[in-house]
PDB file of C-alpha atoms in Angstrom:
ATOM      1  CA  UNK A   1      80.653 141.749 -54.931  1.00  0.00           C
ATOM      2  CA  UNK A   2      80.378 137.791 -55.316  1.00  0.00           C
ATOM      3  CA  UNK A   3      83.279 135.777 -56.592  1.00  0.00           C
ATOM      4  CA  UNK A   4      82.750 132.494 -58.153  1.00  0.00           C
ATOM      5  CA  UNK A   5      84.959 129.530 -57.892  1.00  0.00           C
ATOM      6  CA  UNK A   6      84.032 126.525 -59.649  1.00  0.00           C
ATOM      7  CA  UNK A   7      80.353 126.059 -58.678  1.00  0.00           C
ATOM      8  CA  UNK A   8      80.901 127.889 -55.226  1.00  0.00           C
ATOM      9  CA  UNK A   9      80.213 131.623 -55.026  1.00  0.00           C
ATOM     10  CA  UNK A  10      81.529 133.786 -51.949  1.00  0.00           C
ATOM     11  CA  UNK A  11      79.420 136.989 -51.206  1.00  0.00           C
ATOM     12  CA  UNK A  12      81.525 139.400 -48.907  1.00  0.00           C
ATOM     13  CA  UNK A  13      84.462 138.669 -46.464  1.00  0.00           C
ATOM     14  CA  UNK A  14      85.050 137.819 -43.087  1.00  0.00           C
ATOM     15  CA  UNK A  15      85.679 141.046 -40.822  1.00  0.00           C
ATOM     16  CA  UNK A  16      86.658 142.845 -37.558  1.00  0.00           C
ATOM     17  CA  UNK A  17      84.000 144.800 -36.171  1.00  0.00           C
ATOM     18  CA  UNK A  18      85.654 147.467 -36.987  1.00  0.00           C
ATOM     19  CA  UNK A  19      85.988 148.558 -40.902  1.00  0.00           C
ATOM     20  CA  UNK A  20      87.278 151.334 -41.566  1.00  0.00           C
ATOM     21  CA  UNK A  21      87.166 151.782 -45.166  1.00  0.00           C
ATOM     22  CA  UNK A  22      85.726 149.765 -48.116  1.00  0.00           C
ATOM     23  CA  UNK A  23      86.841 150.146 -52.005  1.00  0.00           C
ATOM     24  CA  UNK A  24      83.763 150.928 -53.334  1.00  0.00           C
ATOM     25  CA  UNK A  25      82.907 153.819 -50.705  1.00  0.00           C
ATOM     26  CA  UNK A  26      85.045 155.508 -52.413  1.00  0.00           C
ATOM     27  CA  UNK A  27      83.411 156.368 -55.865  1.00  0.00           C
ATOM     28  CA  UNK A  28      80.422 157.896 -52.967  1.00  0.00           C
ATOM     29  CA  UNK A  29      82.983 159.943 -51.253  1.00  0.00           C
ATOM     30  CA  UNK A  30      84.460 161.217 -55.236  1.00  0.00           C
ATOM     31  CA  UNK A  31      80.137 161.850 -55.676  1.00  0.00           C
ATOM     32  CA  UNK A  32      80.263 163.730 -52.230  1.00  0.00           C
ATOM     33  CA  UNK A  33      83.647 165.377 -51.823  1.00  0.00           C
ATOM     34  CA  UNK A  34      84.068 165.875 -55.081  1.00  0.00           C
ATOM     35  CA  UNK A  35      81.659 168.725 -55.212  1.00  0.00           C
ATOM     36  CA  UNK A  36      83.484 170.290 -51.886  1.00  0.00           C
ATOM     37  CA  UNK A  37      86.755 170.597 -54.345  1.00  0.00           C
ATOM     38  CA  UNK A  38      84.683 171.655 -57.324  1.00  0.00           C
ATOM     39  CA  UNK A  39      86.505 168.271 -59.376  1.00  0.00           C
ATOM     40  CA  UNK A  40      82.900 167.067 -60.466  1.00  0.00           C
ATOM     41  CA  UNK A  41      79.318 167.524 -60.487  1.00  0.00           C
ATOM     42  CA  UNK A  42      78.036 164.247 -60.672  1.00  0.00           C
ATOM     43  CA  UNK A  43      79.564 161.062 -60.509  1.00  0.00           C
ATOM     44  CA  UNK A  44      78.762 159.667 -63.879  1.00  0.00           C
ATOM     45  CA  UNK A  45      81.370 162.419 -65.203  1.00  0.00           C
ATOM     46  CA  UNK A  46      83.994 160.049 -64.200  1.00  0.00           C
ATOM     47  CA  UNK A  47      83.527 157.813 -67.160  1.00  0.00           C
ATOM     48  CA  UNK A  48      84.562 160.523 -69.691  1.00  0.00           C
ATOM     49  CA  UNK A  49      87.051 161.630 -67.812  1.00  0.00           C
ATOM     50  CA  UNK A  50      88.679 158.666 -66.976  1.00  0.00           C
ATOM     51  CA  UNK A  51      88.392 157.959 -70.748  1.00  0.00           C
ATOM     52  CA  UNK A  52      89.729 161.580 -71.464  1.00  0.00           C
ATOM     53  CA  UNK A  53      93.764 160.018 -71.168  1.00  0.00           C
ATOM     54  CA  UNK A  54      95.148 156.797 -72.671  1.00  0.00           C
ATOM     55  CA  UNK A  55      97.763 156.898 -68.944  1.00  0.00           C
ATOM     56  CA  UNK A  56      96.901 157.960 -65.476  1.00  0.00           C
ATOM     57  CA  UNK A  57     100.111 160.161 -65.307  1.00  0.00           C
ATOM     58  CA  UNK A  58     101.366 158.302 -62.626  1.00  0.00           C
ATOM     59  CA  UNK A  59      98.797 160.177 -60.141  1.00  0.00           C
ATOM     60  CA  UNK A  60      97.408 157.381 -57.573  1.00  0.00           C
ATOM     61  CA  UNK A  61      94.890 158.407 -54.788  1.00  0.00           C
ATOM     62  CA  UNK A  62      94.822 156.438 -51.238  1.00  0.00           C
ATOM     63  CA  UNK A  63      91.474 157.108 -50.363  1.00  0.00           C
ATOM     64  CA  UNK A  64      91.994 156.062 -46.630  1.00  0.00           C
ATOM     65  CA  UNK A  65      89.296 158.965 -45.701  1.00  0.00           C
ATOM     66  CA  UNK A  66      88.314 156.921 -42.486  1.00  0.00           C
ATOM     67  CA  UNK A  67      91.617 154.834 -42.329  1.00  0.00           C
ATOM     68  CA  UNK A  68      92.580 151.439 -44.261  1.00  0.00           C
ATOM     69  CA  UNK A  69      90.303 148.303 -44.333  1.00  0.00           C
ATOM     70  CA  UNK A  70      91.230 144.651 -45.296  1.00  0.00           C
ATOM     71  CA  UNK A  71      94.044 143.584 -45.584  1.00  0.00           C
ATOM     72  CA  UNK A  72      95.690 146.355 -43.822  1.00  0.00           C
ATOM     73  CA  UNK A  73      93.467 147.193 -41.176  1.00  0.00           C
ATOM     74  CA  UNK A  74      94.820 150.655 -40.351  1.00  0.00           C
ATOM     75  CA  UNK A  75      92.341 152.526 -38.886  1.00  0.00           C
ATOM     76  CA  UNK A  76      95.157 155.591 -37.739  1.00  0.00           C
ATOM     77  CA  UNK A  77      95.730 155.531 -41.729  1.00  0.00           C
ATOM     78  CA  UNK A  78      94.683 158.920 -43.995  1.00  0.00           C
ATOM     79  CA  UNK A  79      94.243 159.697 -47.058  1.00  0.00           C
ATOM     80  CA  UNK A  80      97.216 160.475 -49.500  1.00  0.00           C
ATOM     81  CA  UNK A  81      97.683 161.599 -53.322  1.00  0.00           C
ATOM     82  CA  UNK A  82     101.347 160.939 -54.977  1.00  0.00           C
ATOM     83  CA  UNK A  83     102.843 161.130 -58.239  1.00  0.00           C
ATOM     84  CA  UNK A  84     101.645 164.678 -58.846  1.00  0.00           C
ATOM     85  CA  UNK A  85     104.303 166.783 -61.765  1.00  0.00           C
ATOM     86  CA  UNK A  86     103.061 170.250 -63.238  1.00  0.00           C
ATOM     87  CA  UNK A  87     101.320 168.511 -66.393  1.00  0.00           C
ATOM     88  CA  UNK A  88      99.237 166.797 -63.356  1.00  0.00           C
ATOM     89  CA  UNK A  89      95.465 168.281 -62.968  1.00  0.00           C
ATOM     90  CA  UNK A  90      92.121 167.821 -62.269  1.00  0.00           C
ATOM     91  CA  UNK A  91      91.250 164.848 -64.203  1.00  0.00           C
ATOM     92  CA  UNK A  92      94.423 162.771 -62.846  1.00  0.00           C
ATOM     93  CA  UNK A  93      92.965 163.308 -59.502  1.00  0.00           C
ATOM     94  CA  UNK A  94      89.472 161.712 -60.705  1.00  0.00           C
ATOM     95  CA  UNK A  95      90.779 159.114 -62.530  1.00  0.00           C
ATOM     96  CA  UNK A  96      93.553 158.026 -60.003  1.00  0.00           C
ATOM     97  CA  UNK A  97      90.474 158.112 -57.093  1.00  0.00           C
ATOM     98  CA  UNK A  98      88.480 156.343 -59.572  1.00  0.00           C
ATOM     99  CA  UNK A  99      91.281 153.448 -60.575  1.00  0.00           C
ATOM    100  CA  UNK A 100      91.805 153.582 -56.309  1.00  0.00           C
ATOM    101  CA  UNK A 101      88.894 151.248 -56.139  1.00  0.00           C
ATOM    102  CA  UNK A 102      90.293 148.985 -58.337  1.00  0.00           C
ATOM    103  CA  UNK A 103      93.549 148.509 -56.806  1.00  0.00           C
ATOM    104  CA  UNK A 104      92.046 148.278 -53.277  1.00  0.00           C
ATOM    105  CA  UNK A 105      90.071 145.428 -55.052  1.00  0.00           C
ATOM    106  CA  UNK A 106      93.443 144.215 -56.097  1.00  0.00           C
ATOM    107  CA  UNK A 107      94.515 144.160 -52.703  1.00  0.00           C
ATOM    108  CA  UNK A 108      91.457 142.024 -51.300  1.00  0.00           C
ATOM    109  CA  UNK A 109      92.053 139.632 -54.449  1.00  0.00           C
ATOM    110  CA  UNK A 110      95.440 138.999 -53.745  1.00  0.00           C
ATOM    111  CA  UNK A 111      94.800 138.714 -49.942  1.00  0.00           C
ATOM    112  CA  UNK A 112      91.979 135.479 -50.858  1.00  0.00           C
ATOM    113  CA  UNK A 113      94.880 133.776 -53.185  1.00  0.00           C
ATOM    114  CA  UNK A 114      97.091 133.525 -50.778  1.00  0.00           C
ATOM    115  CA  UNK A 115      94.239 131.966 -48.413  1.00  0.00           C
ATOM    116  CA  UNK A 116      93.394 129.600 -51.511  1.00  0.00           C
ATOM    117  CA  UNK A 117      90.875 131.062 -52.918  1.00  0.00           C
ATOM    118  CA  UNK A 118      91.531 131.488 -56.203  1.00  0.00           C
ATOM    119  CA  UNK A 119      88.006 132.682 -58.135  1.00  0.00           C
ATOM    120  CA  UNK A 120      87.796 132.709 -61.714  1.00  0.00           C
ATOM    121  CA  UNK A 121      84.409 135.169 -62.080  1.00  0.00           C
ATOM    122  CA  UNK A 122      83.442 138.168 -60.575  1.00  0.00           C
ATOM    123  CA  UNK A 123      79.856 139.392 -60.425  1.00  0.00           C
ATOM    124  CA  UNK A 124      79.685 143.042 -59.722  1.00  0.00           C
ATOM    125  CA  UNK A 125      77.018 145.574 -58.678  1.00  0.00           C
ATOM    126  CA  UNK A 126      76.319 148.736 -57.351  1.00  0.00           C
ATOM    127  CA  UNK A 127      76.105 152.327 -58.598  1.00  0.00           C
ATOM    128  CA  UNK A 128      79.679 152.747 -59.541  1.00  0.00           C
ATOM    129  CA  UNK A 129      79.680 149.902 -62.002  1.00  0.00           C
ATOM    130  CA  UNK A 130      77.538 151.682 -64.741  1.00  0.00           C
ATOM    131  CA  UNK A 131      81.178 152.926 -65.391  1.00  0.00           C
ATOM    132  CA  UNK A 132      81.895 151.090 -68.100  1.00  0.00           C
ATOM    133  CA  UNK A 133      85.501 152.170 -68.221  1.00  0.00           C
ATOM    134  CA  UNK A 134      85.606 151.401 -64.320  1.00  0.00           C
ATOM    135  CA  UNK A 135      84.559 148.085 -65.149  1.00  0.00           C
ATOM    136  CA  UNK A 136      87.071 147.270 -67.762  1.00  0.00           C
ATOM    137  CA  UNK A 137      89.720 148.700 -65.224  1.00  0.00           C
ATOM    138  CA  UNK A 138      88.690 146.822 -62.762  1.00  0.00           C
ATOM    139  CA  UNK A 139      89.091 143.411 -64.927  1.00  0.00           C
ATOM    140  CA  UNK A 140      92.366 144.585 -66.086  1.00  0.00           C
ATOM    141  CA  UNK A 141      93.408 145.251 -63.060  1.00  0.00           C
ATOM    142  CA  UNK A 142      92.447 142.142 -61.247  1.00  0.00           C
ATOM    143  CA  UNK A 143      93.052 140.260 -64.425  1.00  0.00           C
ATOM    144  CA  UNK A 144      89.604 138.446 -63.939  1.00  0.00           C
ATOM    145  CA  UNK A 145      86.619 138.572 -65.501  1.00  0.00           C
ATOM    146  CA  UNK A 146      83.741 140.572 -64.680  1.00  0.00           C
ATOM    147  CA  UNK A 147      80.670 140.423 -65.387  1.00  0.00           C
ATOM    148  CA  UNK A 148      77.821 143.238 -64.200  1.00  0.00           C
ATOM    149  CA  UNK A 149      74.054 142.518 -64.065  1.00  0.00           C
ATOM    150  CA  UNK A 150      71.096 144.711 -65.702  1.00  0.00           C
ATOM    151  CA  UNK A 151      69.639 145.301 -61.978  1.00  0.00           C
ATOM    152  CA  UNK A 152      72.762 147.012 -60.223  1.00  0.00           C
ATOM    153  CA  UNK A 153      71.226 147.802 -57.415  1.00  0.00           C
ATOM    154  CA  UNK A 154      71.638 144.291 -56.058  1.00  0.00           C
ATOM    155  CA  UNK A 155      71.058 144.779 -52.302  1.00  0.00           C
ATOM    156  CA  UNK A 156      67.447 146.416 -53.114  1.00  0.00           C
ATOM    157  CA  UNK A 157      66.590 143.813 -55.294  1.00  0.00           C
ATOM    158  CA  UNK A 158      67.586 141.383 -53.024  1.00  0.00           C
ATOM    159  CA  UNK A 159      65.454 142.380 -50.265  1.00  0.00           C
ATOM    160  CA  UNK A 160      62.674 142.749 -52.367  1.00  0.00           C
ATOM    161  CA  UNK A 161      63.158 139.060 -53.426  1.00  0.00           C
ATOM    162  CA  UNK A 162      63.767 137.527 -50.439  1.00  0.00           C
ATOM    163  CA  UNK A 163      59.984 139.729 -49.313  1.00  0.00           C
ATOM    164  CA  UNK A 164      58.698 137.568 -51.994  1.00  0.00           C
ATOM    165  CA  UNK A 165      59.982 134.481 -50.798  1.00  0.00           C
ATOM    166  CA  UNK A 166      58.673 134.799 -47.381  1.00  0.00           C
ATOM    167  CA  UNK A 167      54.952 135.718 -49.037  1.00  0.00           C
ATOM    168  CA  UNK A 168      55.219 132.605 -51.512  1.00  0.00           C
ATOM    169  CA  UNK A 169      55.703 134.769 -54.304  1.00  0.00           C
ATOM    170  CA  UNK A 170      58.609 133.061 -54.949  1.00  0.00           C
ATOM    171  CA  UNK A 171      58.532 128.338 -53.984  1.00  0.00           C
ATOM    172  CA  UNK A 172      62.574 127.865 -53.821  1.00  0.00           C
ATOM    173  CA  UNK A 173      65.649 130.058 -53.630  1.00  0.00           C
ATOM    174  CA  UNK A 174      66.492 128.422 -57.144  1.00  0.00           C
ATOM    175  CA  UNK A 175      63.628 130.082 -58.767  1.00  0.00           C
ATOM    176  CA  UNK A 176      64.594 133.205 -57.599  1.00  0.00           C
ATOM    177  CA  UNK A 177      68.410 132.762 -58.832  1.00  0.00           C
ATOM    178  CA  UNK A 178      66.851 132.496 -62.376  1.00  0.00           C
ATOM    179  CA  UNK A 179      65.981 136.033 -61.898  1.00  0.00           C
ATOM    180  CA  UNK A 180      69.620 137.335 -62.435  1.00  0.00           C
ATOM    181  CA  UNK A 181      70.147 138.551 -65.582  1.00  0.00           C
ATOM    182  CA  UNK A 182      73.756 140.046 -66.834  1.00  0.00           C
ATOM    183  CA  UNK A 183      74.241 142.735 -69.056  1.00  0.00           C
ATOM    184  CA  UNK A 184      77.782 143.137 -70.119  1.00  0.00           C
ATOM    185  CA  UNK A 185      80.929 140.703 -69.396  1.00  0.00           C
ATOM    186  CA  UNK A 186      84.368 142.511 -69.120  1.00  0.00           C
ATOM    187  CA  UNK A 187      87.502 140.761 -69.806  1.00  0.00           C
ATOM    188  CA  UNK A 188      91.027 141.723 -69.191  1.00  0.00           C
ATOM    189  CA  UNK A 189      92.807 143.452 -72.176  1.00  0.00           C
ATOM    190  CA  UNK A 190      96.061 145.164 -71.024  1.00  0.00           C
ATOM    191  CA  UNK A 191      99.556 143.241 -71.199  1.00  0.00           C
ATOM    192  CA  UNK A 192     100.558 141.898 -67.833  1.00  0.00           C
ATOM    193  CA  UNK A 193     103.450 144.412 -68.470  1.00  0.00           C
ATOM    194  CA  UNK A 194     101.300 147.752 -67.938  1.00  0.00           C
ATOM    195  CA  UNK A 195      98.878 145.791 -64.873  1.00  0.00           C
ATOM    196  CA  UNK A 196     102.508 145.176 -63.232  1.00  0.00           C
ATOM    197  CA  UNK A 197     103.712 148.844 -63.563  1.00  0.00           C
ATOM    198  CA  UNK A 198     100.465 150.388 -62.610  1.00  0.00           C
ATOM    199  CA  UNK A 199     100.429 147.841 -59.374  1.00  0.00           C
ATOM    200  CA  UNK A 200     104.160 149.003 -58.473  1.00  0.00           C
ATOM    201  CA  UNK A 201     103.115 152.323 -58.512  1.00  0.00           C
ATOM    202  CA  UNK A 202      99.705 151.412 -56.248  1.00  0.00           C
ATOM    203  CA  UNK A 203     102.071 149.521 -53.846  1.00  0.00           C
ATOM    204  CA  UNK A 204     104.162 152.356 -53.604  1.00  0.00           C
ATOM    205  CA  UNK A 205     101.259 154.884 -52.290  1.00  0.00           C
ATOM    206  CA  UNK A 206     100.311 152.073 -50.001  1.00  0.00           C
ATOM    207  CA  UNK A 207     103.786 152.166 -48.330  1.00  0.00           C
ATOM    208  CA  UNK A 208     103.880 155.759 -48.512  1.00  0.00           C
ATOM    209  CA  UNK A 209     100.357 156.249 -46.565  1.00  0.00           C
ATOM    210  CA  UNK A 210     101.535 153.553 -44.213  1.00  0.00           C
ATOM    211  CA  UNK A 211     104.413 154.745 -43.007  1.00  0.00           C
TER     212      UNK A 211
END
């Protein structure tokens, strides 16, 4: 994930060795675990069903599967699901692990503002951000914009790059920054109303698994 501010961008965060969990690990562990607990097949299926409710039911997923990363740094943390009523089922699980990854971005967001870093852009990459509902979630959530590149596999193409550089392929890092190319821009949409209520209800899990 880079985060622009102005005409700086910021690629990753400063770290303990140790790192116990990272938001978007999770939509791999939903891919992997998932299919233990019979929720999913694939991970793609989490678009439609994340689209399949207009509310997450107040479900939220901790994913703290190998303990809590920044800014918590809890590596004795574990996993925890809350807000669970009898009209709860499958899909709120998905979709509250899926909207997990936003609110852990939330938390990393909120954790650089009060450093002063306050970014205004988001780039985003990886597998998990072909989900365009994800995407929009994660812009509402963080109330930024985001904006996702045709080549999601960024780290790949970045190596492959940089091989090209070293070769000559490629005469200044400049030329090779031409190369990025984005494919959809995400704004946020919801009323600061709803982002507030679903963050309460985040928070809340967070104290809950802390505790």
């Amino acid at each position: 994930m880079t985060v622009k501010r102005g005409k700086e961008s910021f690629s990753g965060f400063n770290k303990p060795k140790r790192t116990p969990n990272h938001p978007t690990k999770s939509h791999a562990v939903l891919a992997k675990e998932g299919d233990k607990v019979k929720l999913i097949k694939k991970a793609p299926e989490t678009e439609k069903i994340s689209k399949s409710s207009k509310i997450n039911d107040g479900v939220f997923v901790v994913p703290a599967f190998s303990g809590m990363g920044a800014p918590y740094w809890r590596p004795d943390a574990r996993g925890l699901i809350t807000g669970l009523t009898r009209d709860s089922n499958w899909q709120s699980l998905v979709r509250a692990t899926v909207e997990s990854v936003a609110y852990q971005s939330y938390d990393l967001f909120n954790a650089m503002n009060k450093d002063g870093l306050k970014p205004r852009i988001v780039k985003i990459d990886g597998g998990m951000v072909a989900n365009n509902w994800f995407s929009q979630f994660l812009s509402d959530t963080i109330n930024l914009k985001v904006i996702r590149p045709k080549v999601l596999e960024t780290t790949a193409l970045g190596v492959a790059l940089f091989a090209g550089y070293q070769v000559g392929e490629f005469k200044s890092l400049n030329q090779i920054k031409k190369i990025w190319q984005k494919d959809k821009a995400f704004s946020p949409k919801i009323k600061n109303s709803l982002r507030n209520q679903l963050l309460q209800g985040w928070k809340l899990a967070i104290r809950k698994t802390l505790a």
